[in-house]
Amino acid sequence: MAKQRVLTGITTSGTPHLGNYAGAIRPAVAASLRADVESFYFLADYHALVKVQDPARVQRSTLEIAASWLAAGLDPSRVWFYRQSDIPEIPELTWLLTCVAGKGLLNRAHAYKAAVDRNQAEGQDPDAGINAGLFMYPVLMAADILMFGAHQVPVGRDQVQHIEMARDFAARFNHLFGEHFVLPSAAIDEHVATLPGLDGRKMSKSYDNTIPLFAPSKQLRALILSIVTDSRAPGEAKSTEGSALFQLYQAFATGEQTEAMRRAFAEGIAWGEAKQALVELIEGQVAPMRDKYESLMARPDEIEDVLREGAVKARRIATPFLATLRQAVGLRDLRQGAAPAKPAGKTAARRQPSFKQYREPDGRFSFKLLDAEGGLLLQGVGHDSAREAGQRIARLKASAGEGLSEGGQGVEFEGAVLGQLPPGATLDSLRDALAALAEAEA
Ligand code: TRP
């Protein structure tokens, strides 16, 4: 079996913080060492432009994020590590997907909808101050994912809708133009920590409560000492429940260290002492990476080289794949024999009979054959697996309608019951539909 492909993007709009490290960088670097996956990590700088219009910040963030991933141990020779804007095939694929993306679906994207709702709450025009990049964001993200045939996309919960949209665009494209895209799934790791910030809310740039991953050690210490706690005095038992300090400790500690800290809380450790322990724990893990980070930041030309090599490697996949997609949609070399045009306004795929596969309530895998107008021609029997049902359909398509007969329990094919004709349908209409389908696909 082909290796599973795992892909994720990091928007280059800020400075990496401890939350990004524990939630994304650390698990990704660990996953990249597995032999059974192919990992794709990229700097989503086109996405950054949607919200950042400060060029120096986009550049600086790109450098900082690349340096952070490398300092954290990502080995660019084991993975695909590249900058989105170095892959011109991505915006080109974005357009192809734009033309199959339902506008209504994009209207319902959470980030866009939240911006519209805010405007409406303030009595403004619904689209006031909203750039079209925000609206198109899910399509660009789908292009990132579909370009490389990613199976799994590790993301936070807030991004799950985007992966579902990518599946939707991919399925529509496949339906219209052939099976080109892998349908991706969101991978949400329940064990991966979402870290609280200095004030106890989720650590996030938008709350201004972050601890930068590579803050100099004095600043790291000062920030940790400023974490909000309650007013329990030394000697008073403290609750680990809802304690930002404890959660941060846990995200960097071994199981044993965590249990020891849990006991210390129960025994009334002073907040100052607990903070000191957290400083030491984090500093111990960050300091060696910080040295590497600083030396990388001092040599931007090396990072630039790494990213350019990454782009060459990524384009070895992207360039030929996009050529196939251009061919599929009809952006073609005119010297190739052109098929006669289909009647205007009626795409071939929609006008053909089609198979629909689905799962029955009892868990069996079934299918239907619909005519060009969506009317039922055949209700298939259940199968044990989607694969079996799929293979049966494939053989049925290949038959072009030959070898069907009517038996006591319905339509038979290859000596077994295939399904039932709905009232009013005939075996001949079924044969005709299968013949038409075979001809269209030839
Ligand atoms: N939208 C993602 C975020 O804000 C970043 C991103 C861009 C991404 N393209 C992607 C993530 C493709 C996964 C796959 O976190």
CSV table of C-alpha atoms and ligand atoms in Angstrom, one decimal:
chain,number,residue,atom,x,y,z
A,1,MET,CA,0.0,0.0,0.0
A,2,ALA,CA,1.2,3.5,-0.7
A,3,LYS,CA,2.4,5.4,2.3
A,4,GLN,CA,0.0,7.6,4.2
A,5,ARG,CA,0.6,11.3,3.5
A,6,VAL,CA,0.3,13.8,6.3
A,7,LEU,CA,0.3,17.4,5.5
A,8,THR,CA,-0.1,20.6,7.5
A,9,GLY,CA,0.5,24.3,6.9
A,10,ILE,CA,1.5,27.1,9.3
A,11,THR,CA,0.3,30.6,8.7
A,12,THR,CA,3.3,33.0,8.7
A,13,SER,CA,1.6,35.8,10.6
A,14,GLY,CA,3.4,35.8,14.0
A,15,THR,CA,6.1,34.5,16.2
A,16,PRO,CA,5.9,30.8,17.4
A,17,HIS,CA,4.9,30.4,21.0
A,18,LEU,CA,4.9,27.5,23.5
A,19,GLY,CA,1.4,26.6,22.4
A,20,ASN,CA,2.5,26.2,18.8
A,21,TYR,CA,5.4,24.1,19.9
A,22,ALA,CA,3.4,21.7,22.1
A,23,GLY,CA,0.4,21.6,19.9
A,24,ALA,CA,2.0,21.4,16.4
A,25,ILE,CA,5.7,21.5,16.1
A,26,ARG,CA,6.6,18.9,18.6
A,27,PRO,CA,4.1,16.3,17.5
A,28,ALA,CA,4.9,17.0,13.8
A,29,VAL,CA,8.6,16.5,14.3
A,30,ALA,CA,7.9,13.2,16.1
A,31,ALA,CA,5.6,12.1,13.3
A,32,SER,CA,8.1,13.0,10.7
A,33,LEU,CA,10.4,10.3,12.1
A,34,ARG,CA,8.0,7.5,11.4
A,35,ALA,CA,8.9,5.3,8.5
A,36,ASP,CA,5.3,4.6,7.5
A,37,VAL,CA,4.3,8.2,6.6
A,38,GLU,CA,5.3,10.9,4.2
A,39,SER,CA,5.1,14.3,5.8
A,40,PHE,CA,4.5,17.6,4.2
A,41,TYR,CA,5.0,20.8,6.2
A,42,PHE,CA,4.8,24.2,4.7
A,43,LEU,CA,4.8,27.9,5.5
A,44,ALA,CA,1.4,29.2,4.5
A,45,ASP,CA,2.5,32.6,3.5
A,46,TYR,CA,-0.3,33.2,1.0
A,47,HIS,CA,-2.7,32.6,3.8
A,48,ALA,CA,-0.9,35.1,6.0
A,49,LEU,CA,-1.7,37.9,3.4
A,50,VAL,CA,-5.4,37.5,4.2
A,51,LYS,CA,-4.9,39.1,7.6
A,52,VAL,CA,-1.4,40.7,7.6
A,53,GLN,CA,-0.8,43.6,5.4
A,54,ASP,CA,2.6,44.4,6.9
A,55,PRO,CA,5.3,43.0,4.5
A,56,ALA,CA,8.1,43.1,7.1
A,57,ARG,CA,6.0,41.1,9.5
A,58,VAL,CA,5.2,38.4,6.9
A,59,GLN,CA,8.9,38.1,6.0
A,60,ARG,CA,10.0,38.0,9.6
A,61,SER,CA,7.4,35.5,10.6
A,62,THR,CA,8.4,33.2,7.7
A,63,LEU,CA,12.0,33.3,8.8
A,64,GLU,CA,11.1,32.7,12.5
A,65,ILE,CA,8.7,29.8,11.8
A,66,ALA,CA,11.1,28.1,9.4
A,67,ALA,CA,14.0,28.5,12.0
A,68,SER,CA,11.8,27.2,14.8
A,69,TRP,CA,10.8,24.0,12.9
A,70,LEU,CA,14.4,23.3,12.0
A,71,ALA,CA,15.7,24.1,15.5
A,72,ALA,CA,13.0,21.7,16.9
A,73,GLY,CA,14.6,18.9,14.9
A,74,LEU,CA,12.8,18.8,11.7
A,75,ASP,CA,15.0,17.1,9.1
A,76,PRO,CA,14.2,18.6,5.7
A,77,SER,CA,15.7,15.6,3.9
A,78,ARG,CA,13.1,13.3,5.5
A,79,VAL,CA,10.1,15.4,4.7
A,80,TRP,CA,8.7,17.9,2.3
A,81,PHE,CA,9.3,21.3,3.9
A,82,TYR,CA,8.6,24.3,1.7
A,83,ARG,CA,7.1,27.7,1.4
A,84,GLN,CA,3.6,27.9,-0.2
A,85,SER,CA,4.4,30.9,-2.4
A,86,ASP,CA,7.3,29.0,-4.0
A,87,ILE,CA,4.8,26.6,-5.6
A,88,PRO,CA,3.0,28.4,-8.4
A,89,GLU,CA,0.9,25.4,-9.0
A,90,ILE,CA,-1.0,26.0,-5.8
A,91,PRO,CA,-2.6,29.3,-6.9
A,92,GLU,CA,-3.3,27.7,-10.2
A,93,LEU,CA,-5.0,24.8,-8.6
A,94,THR,CA,-6.9,27.2,-6.4
A,95,TRP,CA,-8.6,28.6,-9.5
A,96,LEU,CA,-9.6,25.1,-10.8
A,97,LEU,CA,-11.1,24.4,-7.4
A,98,THR,CA,-12.8,27.8,-7.3
A,99,CYS,CA,-14.7,26.9,-10.3
A,100,VAL,CA,-16.2,23.8,-8.6
A,101,ALA,CA,-16.6,25.3,-5.2
A,102,GLY,CA,-20.1,26.1,-4.2
A,103,LYS,CA,-20.4,29.8,-3.2
A,104,GLY,CA,-23.1,28.9,-0.7
A,105,LEU,CA,-20.7,26.6,1.0
A,106,LEU,CA,-18.1,29.3,1.3
A,107,ASN,CA,-20.8,31.7,2.7
A,108,ARG,CA,-21.1,29.3,5.6
A,109,ALA,CA,-17.4,29.1,6.4
A,110,HIS,CA,-17.0,29.9,10.1
A,111,ALA,CA,-14.3,32.6,9.8
A,112,TYR,CA,-16.1,34.5,7.0
A,113,LYS,CA,-19.5,34.1,8.7
A,114,ALA,CA,-18.2,35.4,12.0
A,115,ALA,CA,-16.9,38.5,10.2
A,116,VAL,CA,-20.3,39.0,8.6
A,117,ASP,CA,-22.1,38.4,11.9
A,118,ARG,CA,-20.0,41.0,13.6
A,119,ASN,CA,-20.8,43.6,10.8
A,120,GLN,CA,-24.5,42.8,11.1
A,121,ALA,CA,-24.4,43.2,14.9
A,122,GLU,CA,-22.8,46.6,14.4
A,123,GLY,CA,-25.5,47.6,11.9
A,124,GLN,CA,-22.9,47.7,9.1
A,125,ASP,CA,-23.0,46.4,5.5
A,126,PRO,CA,-22.5,42.6,5.9
A,127,ASP,CA,-19.3,42.6,3.9
A,128,ALA,CA,-17.8,45.8,5.3
A,129,GLY,CA,-14.1,45.6,5.6
A,130,ILE,CA,-13.9,41.9,4.5
A,131,ASN,CA,-11.5,41.1,1.8
A,132,ALA,CA,-12.2,38.4,-0.8
A,133,GLY,CA,-9.1,36.5,0.4
A,134,LEU,CA,-11.0,35.7,3.7
A,135,PHE,CA,-13.9,34.4,1.6
A,136,MET,CA,-11.6,32.3,-0.6
A,137,TYR,CA,-9.4,31.1,2.2
A,138,PRO,CA,-10.9,27.6,2.3
A,139,VAL,CA,-10.3,27.1,-1.4
A,140,LEU,CA,-6.7,28.0,-1.2
A,141,MET,CA,-6.4,25.7,1.8
A,142,ALA,CA,-8.0,22.9,-0.2
A,143,ALA,CA,-5.5,23.4,-3.0
A,144,ASP,CA,-2.6,23.1,-0.5
A,145,ILE,CA,-4.0,19.7,0.7
A,146,LEU,CA,-5.3,18.2,-2.6
A,147,MET,CA,-2.1,19.1,-4.5
A,148,PHE,CA,-0.1,16.6,-2.6
A,149,GLY,CA,-2.7,13.9,-2.1
A,150,ALA,CA,-2.7,14.2,1.7
A,151,HIS,CA,-4.7,11.5,3.5
A,152,GLN,CA,-4.4,13.0,7.0
A,153,VAL,CA,-4.3,16.7,7.9
A,154,PRO,CA,-3.4,17.4,11.6
A,155,VAL,CA,-5.2,20.6,12.6
A,156,GLY,CA,-7.0,22.2,15.5
A,157,ARG,CA,-10.7,21.8,15.9
A,158,ASP,CA,-11.2,25.3,14.4
A,159,GLN,CA,-9.9,24.0,11.1
A,160,VAL,CA,-12.0,20.9,10.7
A,161,GLN,CA,-14.6,22.6,8.6
A,162,HIS,CA,-11.9,23.6,6.1
A,163,ILE,CA,-11.0,20.0,5.7
A,164,GLU,CA,-14.6,19.0,5.1
A,165,MET,CA,-14.8,21.7,2.4
A,166,ALA,CA,-11.6,20.4,0.8
A,167,ARG,CA,-13.3,17.0,0.6
A,168,ASP,CA,-16.4,18.5,-0.9
A,169,PHE,CA,-14.5,20.4,-3.6
A,170,ALA,CA,-12.4,17.2,-4.3
A,171,ALA,CA,-15.5,15.0,-4.6
A,172,ARG,CA,-17.1,17.5,-7.0
A,173,PHE,CA,-14.0,17.7,-9.1
A,174,ASN,CA,-13.7,14.0,-9.2
A,175,HIS,CA,-17.3,13.6,-10.2
A,176,LEU,CA,-16.9,16.0,-13.0
A,177,PHE,CA,-13.5,15.2,-14.3
A,178,GLY,CA,-12.4,11.8,-13.0
A,179,GLU,CA,-10.8,10.4,-9.9
A,180,HIS,CA,-7.9,12.8,-9.5
A,181,PHE,CA,-8.0,13.8,-5.8
A,182,VAL,CA,-7.6,11.9,-2.6
A,183,LEU,CA,-10.3,12.8,-0.1
A,184,PRO,CA,-8.5,14.1,3.0
A,185,SER,CA,-9.4,13.6,6.6
A,186,ALA,CA,-8.8,15.9,9.6
A,187,ALA,CA,-6.6,14.3,12.2
A,188,ILE,CA,-7.3,15.7,15.6
A,189,ASP,CA,-5.0,14.2,18.2
A,190,GLU,CA,-6.8,14.2,21.5
A,191,HIS,CA,-3.6,13.8,23.4
A,192,VAL,CA,-2.0,16.9,21.9
A,193,ALA,CA,-2.0,19.7,24.4
A,194,THR,CA,-3.8,23.0,23.9
A,195,LEU,CA,-1.9,25.2,26.2
A,196,PRO,CA,-3.3,27.9,28.3
A,197,GLY,CA,-1.7,31.3,28.1
A,198,LEU,CA,-0.5,33.7,30.8
A,199,ASP,CA,-4.1,34.6,31.7
A,200,GLY,CA,-5.5,31.1,31.7
A,201,ARG,CA,-7.3,31.4,28.3
A,202,LYS,CA,-6.1,29.4,25.4
A,203,MET,CA,-2.6,30.6,24.4
A,204,SER,CA,-3.1,32.7,21.4
A,205,LYS,CA,-1.7,35.8,19.7
A,206,SER,CA,-5.2,37.2,19.5
A,207,TYR,CA,-5.4,37.2,23.3
A,208,ASP,CA,-1.9,38.6,23.7
A,209,ASN,CA,-1.2,36.1,26.4
A,210,THR,CA,1.6,34.0,24.7
A,211,ILE,CA,5.0,32.9,25.8
A,212,PRO,CA,7.3,33.1,22.7
A,213,LEU,CA,9.0,29.7,22.2
A,214,PHE,CA,12.4,31.3,21.8
A,215,ALA,CA,12.1,34.2,24.2
A,216,PRO,CA,15.6,34.9,25.7
A,217,SER,CA,15.9,33.0,29.0
A,218,LYS,CA,15.4,36.1,31.2
A,219,GLN,CA,12.2,37.0,29.4
A,220,LEU,CA,11.0,33.4,29.5
A,221,ARG,CA,11.4,33.5,33.3
A,222,ALA,CA,9.7,36.9,33.7
A,223,LEU,CA,6.7,35.7,31.6
A,224,ILE,CA,6.4,32.5,33.6
A,225,LEU,CA,6.5,34.4,36.8
A,226,SER,CA,3.6,36.5,35.6
A,227,ILE,CA,1.2,33.6,35.0
A,228,VAL,CA,-2.0,34.3,36.7
A,229,THR,CA,-2.7,32.1,39.8
A,230,ASP,CA,-5.2,32.4,42.7
A,231,SER,CA,-4.4,34.0,46.0
A,232,ARG,CA,-3.8,30.8,48.1
A,233,ALA,CA,-0.9,31.3,50.4
A,234,PRO,CA,2.1,28.9,50.8
A,235,GLY,CA,1.1,25.9,52.8
A,236,GLU,CA,-2.5,26.0,51.6
A,237,ALA,CA,-3.5,23.1,49.3
A,238,LYS,CA,-3.9,24.2,45.7
A,239,SER,CA,-6.1,22.8,43.0
A,240,THR,CA,-4.6,21.5,39.8
A,241,GLU,CA,-8.0,21.7,38.1
A,242,GLY,CA,-8.1,24.8,36.0
A,243,SER,CA,-4.6,25.8,36.9
A,244,ALA,CA,-2.8,27.3,33.9
A,245,LEU,CA,0.5,26.7,35.7
A,246,PHE,CA,-0.2,23.1,36.2
A,247,GLN,CA,-1.3,22.5,32.6
A,248,LEU,CA,1.8,24.1,31.3
A,249,TYR,CA,3.9,22.0,33.6
A,250,GLN,CA,2.1,18.9,32.4
A,251,ALA,CA,2.7,19.7,28.8
A,252,PHE,CA,6.5,19.5,29.3
A,253,ALA,CA,6.8,17.0,32.1
A,254,THR,CA,7.1,13.2,32.2
A,255,GLY,CA,4.2,11.3,33.8
A,256,GLU,CA,6.3,11.0,37.0
A,257,GLN,CA,7.1,14.7,37.2
A,258,THR,CA,3.5,15.5,36.7
A,259,GLU,CA,2.4,13.2,39.6
A,260,ALA,CA,5.1,14.7,41.8
A,261,MET,CA,3.8,18.2,41.0
A,262,ARG,CA,0.2,17.1,41.6
A,263,ARG,CA,1.3,16.0,45.1
A,264,ALA,CA,3.2,19.2,45.7
A,265,PHE,CA,0.0,21.1,44.8
A,266,ALA,CA,-2.0,19.1,47.4
A,267,GLU,CA,0.7,19.7,50.0
A,268,GLY,CA,0.6,23.4,49.5
A,269,ILE,CA,3.6,24.3,47.4
A,270,ALA,CA,4.1,28.1,47.2
A,271,TRP,CA,3.1,29.6,43.8
A,272,GLY,CA,6.5,31.1,43.5
A,273,GLU,CA,8.2,27.8,44.0
A,274,ALA,CA,5.9,26.0,41.4
A,275,LYS,CA,6.7,28.8,38.9
A,276,GLN,CA,10.4,28.3,39.5
A,277,ALA,CA,10.0,24.6,38.8
A,278,LEU,CA,8.2,25.4,35.6
A,279,VAL,CA,10.9,27.8,34.5
A,280,GLU,CA,13.5,25.1,35.0
A,281,LEU,CA,11.5,22.5,33.2
A,282,ILE,CA,10.8,24.6,30.1
A,283,GLU,CA,14.2,26.2,30.0
A,284,GLY,CA,15.8,22.7,30.2
A,285,GLN,CA,14.0,21.7,27.0
A,286,VAL,CA,14.1,25.0,25.1
A,287,ALA,CA,17.7,26.1,25.8
A,288,PRO,CA,19.4,23.7,23.4
A,289,MET,CA,16.9,24.4,20.7
A,290,ARG,CA,17.3,28.2,21.4
A,291,ASP,CA,21.0,28.0,20.6
A,292,LYS,CA,20.2,26.4,17.3
A,293,TYR,CA,17.4,28.8,16.6
A,294,GLU,CA,19.7,31.8,17.2
A,295,SER,CA,22.4,30.5,14.9
A,296,LEU,CA,19.8,29.8,12.2
A,297,MET,CA,18.3,33.2,12.5
A,298,ALA,CA,21.7,34.7,12.0
A,299,ARG,CA,22.0,32.9,8.6
A,300,PRO,CA,18.8,33.6,6.7
A,301,ASP,CA,20.5,32.6,3.5
A,302,GLU,CA,20.7,29.0,4.7
A,303,ILE,CA,17.1,28.9,5.6
A,304,GLU,CA,16.3,30.4,2.2
A,305,ASP,CA,18.3,27.6,0.6
A,306,VAL,CA,16.5,24.9,2.6
A,307,LEU,CA,13.1,26.3,1.5
A,308,ARG,CA,14.1,26.6,-2.1
A,309,GLU,CA,15.3,23.0,-2.1
A,310,GLY,CA,12.0,22.0,-0.5
A,311,ALA,CA,10.2,23.8,-3.3
A,312,VAL,CA,12.1,21.9,-5.9
A,313,LYS,CA,11.2,18.6,-4.2
A,314,ALA,CA,7.5,19.6,-3.8
A,315,ARG,CA,7.2,20.7,-7.4
A,316,ARG,CA,8.4,17.3,-8.5
A,317,ILE,CA,4.9,16.3,-7.4
A,318,ALA,CA,3.0,19.5,-8.1
A,319,THR,CA,4.1,20.2,-11.7
A,320,PRO,CA,3.2,16.9,-13.3
A,321,PHE,CA,0.0,16.6,-11.2
A,322,LEU,CA,-1.2,20.0,-12.3
A,323,ALA,CA,-0.5,19.1,-15.9
A,324,THR,CA,-2.8,16.1,-15.5
A,325,LEU,CA,-5.5,18.4,-14.0
A,326,ARG,CA,-5.2,21.0,-16.8
A,327,GLN,CA,-5.7,18.2,-19.2
A,328,ALA,CA,-8.7,16.9,-17.3
A,329,VAL,CA,-10.6,20.2,-17.3
A,330,GLY,CA,-9.8,20.9,-21.0
A,331,LEU,CA,-6.9,23.3,-20.8
A,332,ARG,CA,-5.1,21.4,-23.5
A,333,ASP,CA,-2.7,21.5,-26.3
A,334,LEU,CA,-4.7,22.3,-29.4
A,335,ARG,CA,-2.8,19.9,-31.5
A,336,GLN,CA,-4.3,17.0,-29.6
A,337,GLY,CA,-7.3,15.5,-31.3
A,338,ALA,CA,-10.2,17.5,-30.0
A,339,ALA,CA,-13.5,15.6,-29.2
A,340,PRO,CA,-16.6,17.3,-30.6
A,341,ALA,CA,-18.1,19.7,-28.2
A,342,LYS,CA,-20.9,18.6,-25.9
A,343,PRO,CA,-24.2,20.6,-26.2
A,344,ALA,CA,-23.7,23.9,-24.5
A,345,GLY,CA,-24.7,24.2,-20.8
A,346,LYS,CA,-25.0,20.6,-20.2
A,347,THR,CA,-21.9,19.0,-18.8
A,348,ALA,CA,-21.2,15.4,-19.7
A,349,ALA,CA,-21.0,14.2,-16.2
A,350,ARG,CA,-24.4,15.5,-15.2
A,351,ARG,CA,-26.2,14.2,-18.2
A,352,GLN,CA,-25.1,10.6,-17.7
A,353,PRO,CA,-26.7,8.0,-15.5
A,354,SER,CA,-24.7,7.7,-12.3
A,355,PHE,CA,-24.0,5.2,-9.5
A,356,LYS,CA,-24.4,6.4,-5.9
A,357,GLN,CA,-22.8,4.3,-3.2
A,358,TYR,CA,-23.9,4.6,0.4
A,359,ARG,CA,-24.3,2.8,3.7
A,360,GLU,CA,-27.5,1.2,4.8
A,361,PRO,CA,-28.8,1.8,8.3
A,362,ASP,CA,-27.9,-1.9,9.0
A,363,GLY,CA,-24.3,-1.2,8.2
A,364,ARG,CA,-24.2,-2.9,4.8
A,365,PHE,CA,-22.8,-1.2,1.7
A,366,SER,CA,-25.2,-0.6,-1.1
A,367,PHE,CA,-25.6,1.4,-4.3
A,368,LYS,CA,-28.2,2.8,-6.6
A,369,LEU,CA,-28.1,3.5,-10.3
A,370,LEU,CA,-29.8,6.8,-11.2
A,371,ASP,CA,-30.8,7.9,-14.7
A,372,ALA,CA,-29.5,11.2,-16.2
A,373,GLU,CA,-32.4,13.1,-14.6
A,374,GLY,CA,-31.8,11.5,-11.2
A,375,GLY,CA,-34.6,8.9,-11.3
A,376,LEU,CA,-34.0,5.5,-9.8
A,377,LEU,CA,-33.2,2.7,-12.3
A,378,LEU,CA,-31.9,0.1,-9.9
A,379,GLN,CA,-31.8,-0.4,-6.2
A,380,GLY,CA,-28.7,-2.5,-5.5
A,381,VAL,CA,-28.4,-5.2,-2.8
A,382,GLY,CA,-26.2,-4.8,0.3
A,383,HIS,CA,-22.5,-5.8,0.4
A,384,ASP,CA,-20.1,-6.5,3.2
A,385,SER,CA,-17.7,-3.8,2.4
A,386,ALA,CA,-17.5,-0.6,0.3
A,387,ARG,CA,-14.9,-2.2,-1.7
A,388,GLU,CA,-17.0,-5.2,-2.7
A,389,ALA,CA,-19.8,-2.8,-3.7
A,390,GLY,CA,-17.4,-0.7,-5.6
A,391,GLN,CA,-16.0,-3.7,-7.5
A,392,ARG,CA,-19.5,-4.9,-8.3
A,393,ILE,CA,-20.3,-1.5,-9.8
A,394,ALA,CA,-17.0,-1.5,-11.7
A,395,ARG,CA,-17.9,-4.9,-13.3
A,396,LEU,CA,-21.4,-3.8,-14.0
A,397,LYS,CA,-20.1,-0.7,-15.8
A,398,ALA,CA,-17.7,-2.8,-17.8
A,399,SER,CA,-20.6,-5.1,-18.8
A,400,ALA,CA,-22.2,-2.2,-20.7
A,401,GLY,CA,-25.6,-3.9,-19.9
A,402,GLU,CA,-24.7,-7.4,-21.2
A,403,GLY,CA,-25.4,-10.4,-19.1
A,404,LEU,CA,-28.3,-9.0,-17.0
A,405,SER,CA,-31.4,-11.1,-16.5
A,406,GLU,CA,-34.5,-11.0,-14.4
A,407,GLY,CA,-34.8,-13.8,-11.8
A,408,GLY,CA,-37.3,-14.6,-9.0
A,409,GLN,CA,-35.6,-12.2,-6.6
A,410,GLY,CA,-34.8,-9.3,-8.9
A,411,VAL,CA,-32.2,-8.5,-11.4
A,412,GLU,CA,-29.4,-11.0,-11.7
A,413,PHE,CA,-25.8,-10.4,-12.8
A,414,GLU,CA,-22.9,-12.9,-12.7
A,415,GLY,CA,-25.2,-15.5,-11.3
A,416,ALA,CA,-26.2,-13.6,-8.2
A,417,VAL,CA,-28.9,-11.1,-7.3
A,418,LEU,CA,-27.9,-7.6,-8.1
A,419,GLY,CA,-30.8,-5.6,-7.0
A,420,GLN,CA,-34.4,-4.6,-7.6
A,421,LEU,CA,-36.0,-2.6,-10.4
A,422,PRO,CA,-38.3,0.1,-9.0
A,423,PRO,CA,-42.0,0.1,-10.1
A,424,GLY,CA,-42.3,1.1,-13.7
A,425,ALA,CA,-38.6,0.5,-14.6
A,426,THR,CA,-37.7,-2.3,-17.0
A,427,LEU,CA,-34.6,-4.4,-17.6
A,428,ASP,CA,-34.3,-2.7,-21.0
A,429,SER,CA,-34.1,0.8,-19.5
A,430,LEU,CA,-31.4,-0.5,-17.2
A,431,ARG,CA,-29.5,-2.1,-20.1
A,432,ASP,CA,-29.7,1.2,-22.1
A,433,ALA,CA,-28.4,3.2,-19.2
A,434,LEU,CA,-25.4,0.9,-18.7
A,435,ALA,CA,-24.7,1.0,-22.4
A,436,ALA,CA,-24.8,4.8,-22.4
A,437,LEU,CA,-22.6,5.0,-19.4
A,438,ALA,CA,-20.0,2.7,-20.9
A,439,GLU,CA,-20.0,4.7,-24.1
A,440,ALA,CA,-19.6,8.0,-22.3
A,441,GLU,CA,-16.6,6.6,-20.3
A,442,ALA,CA,-14.9,5.0,-23.3
B,1,TRP,N1,-5.5,27.5,8.0
B,1,TRP,C1,-4.5,26.9,8.8
B,1,TRP,C2,-4.4,27.5,10.1
B,1,TRP,O1,-4.7,28.7,10.3
B,1,TRP,C3,-3.1,26.9,8.1
B,1,TRP,C4,-3.2,26.2,6.8
B,1,TRP,C5,-3.1,26.7,5.5
B,1,TRP,C6,-3.3,24.8,6.6
B,1,TRP,N2,-3.2,25.7,4.6
B,1,TRP,C7,-3.3,24.5,5.3
B,1,TRP,C8,-3.4,23.7,7.6
B,1,TRP,C9,-3.4,23.2,4.8
B,1,TRP,C10,-3.5,22.4,7.1
B,1,TRP,C11,-3.5,22.2,5.7
B,1,TRP,O2,-4.0,26.9,11.1
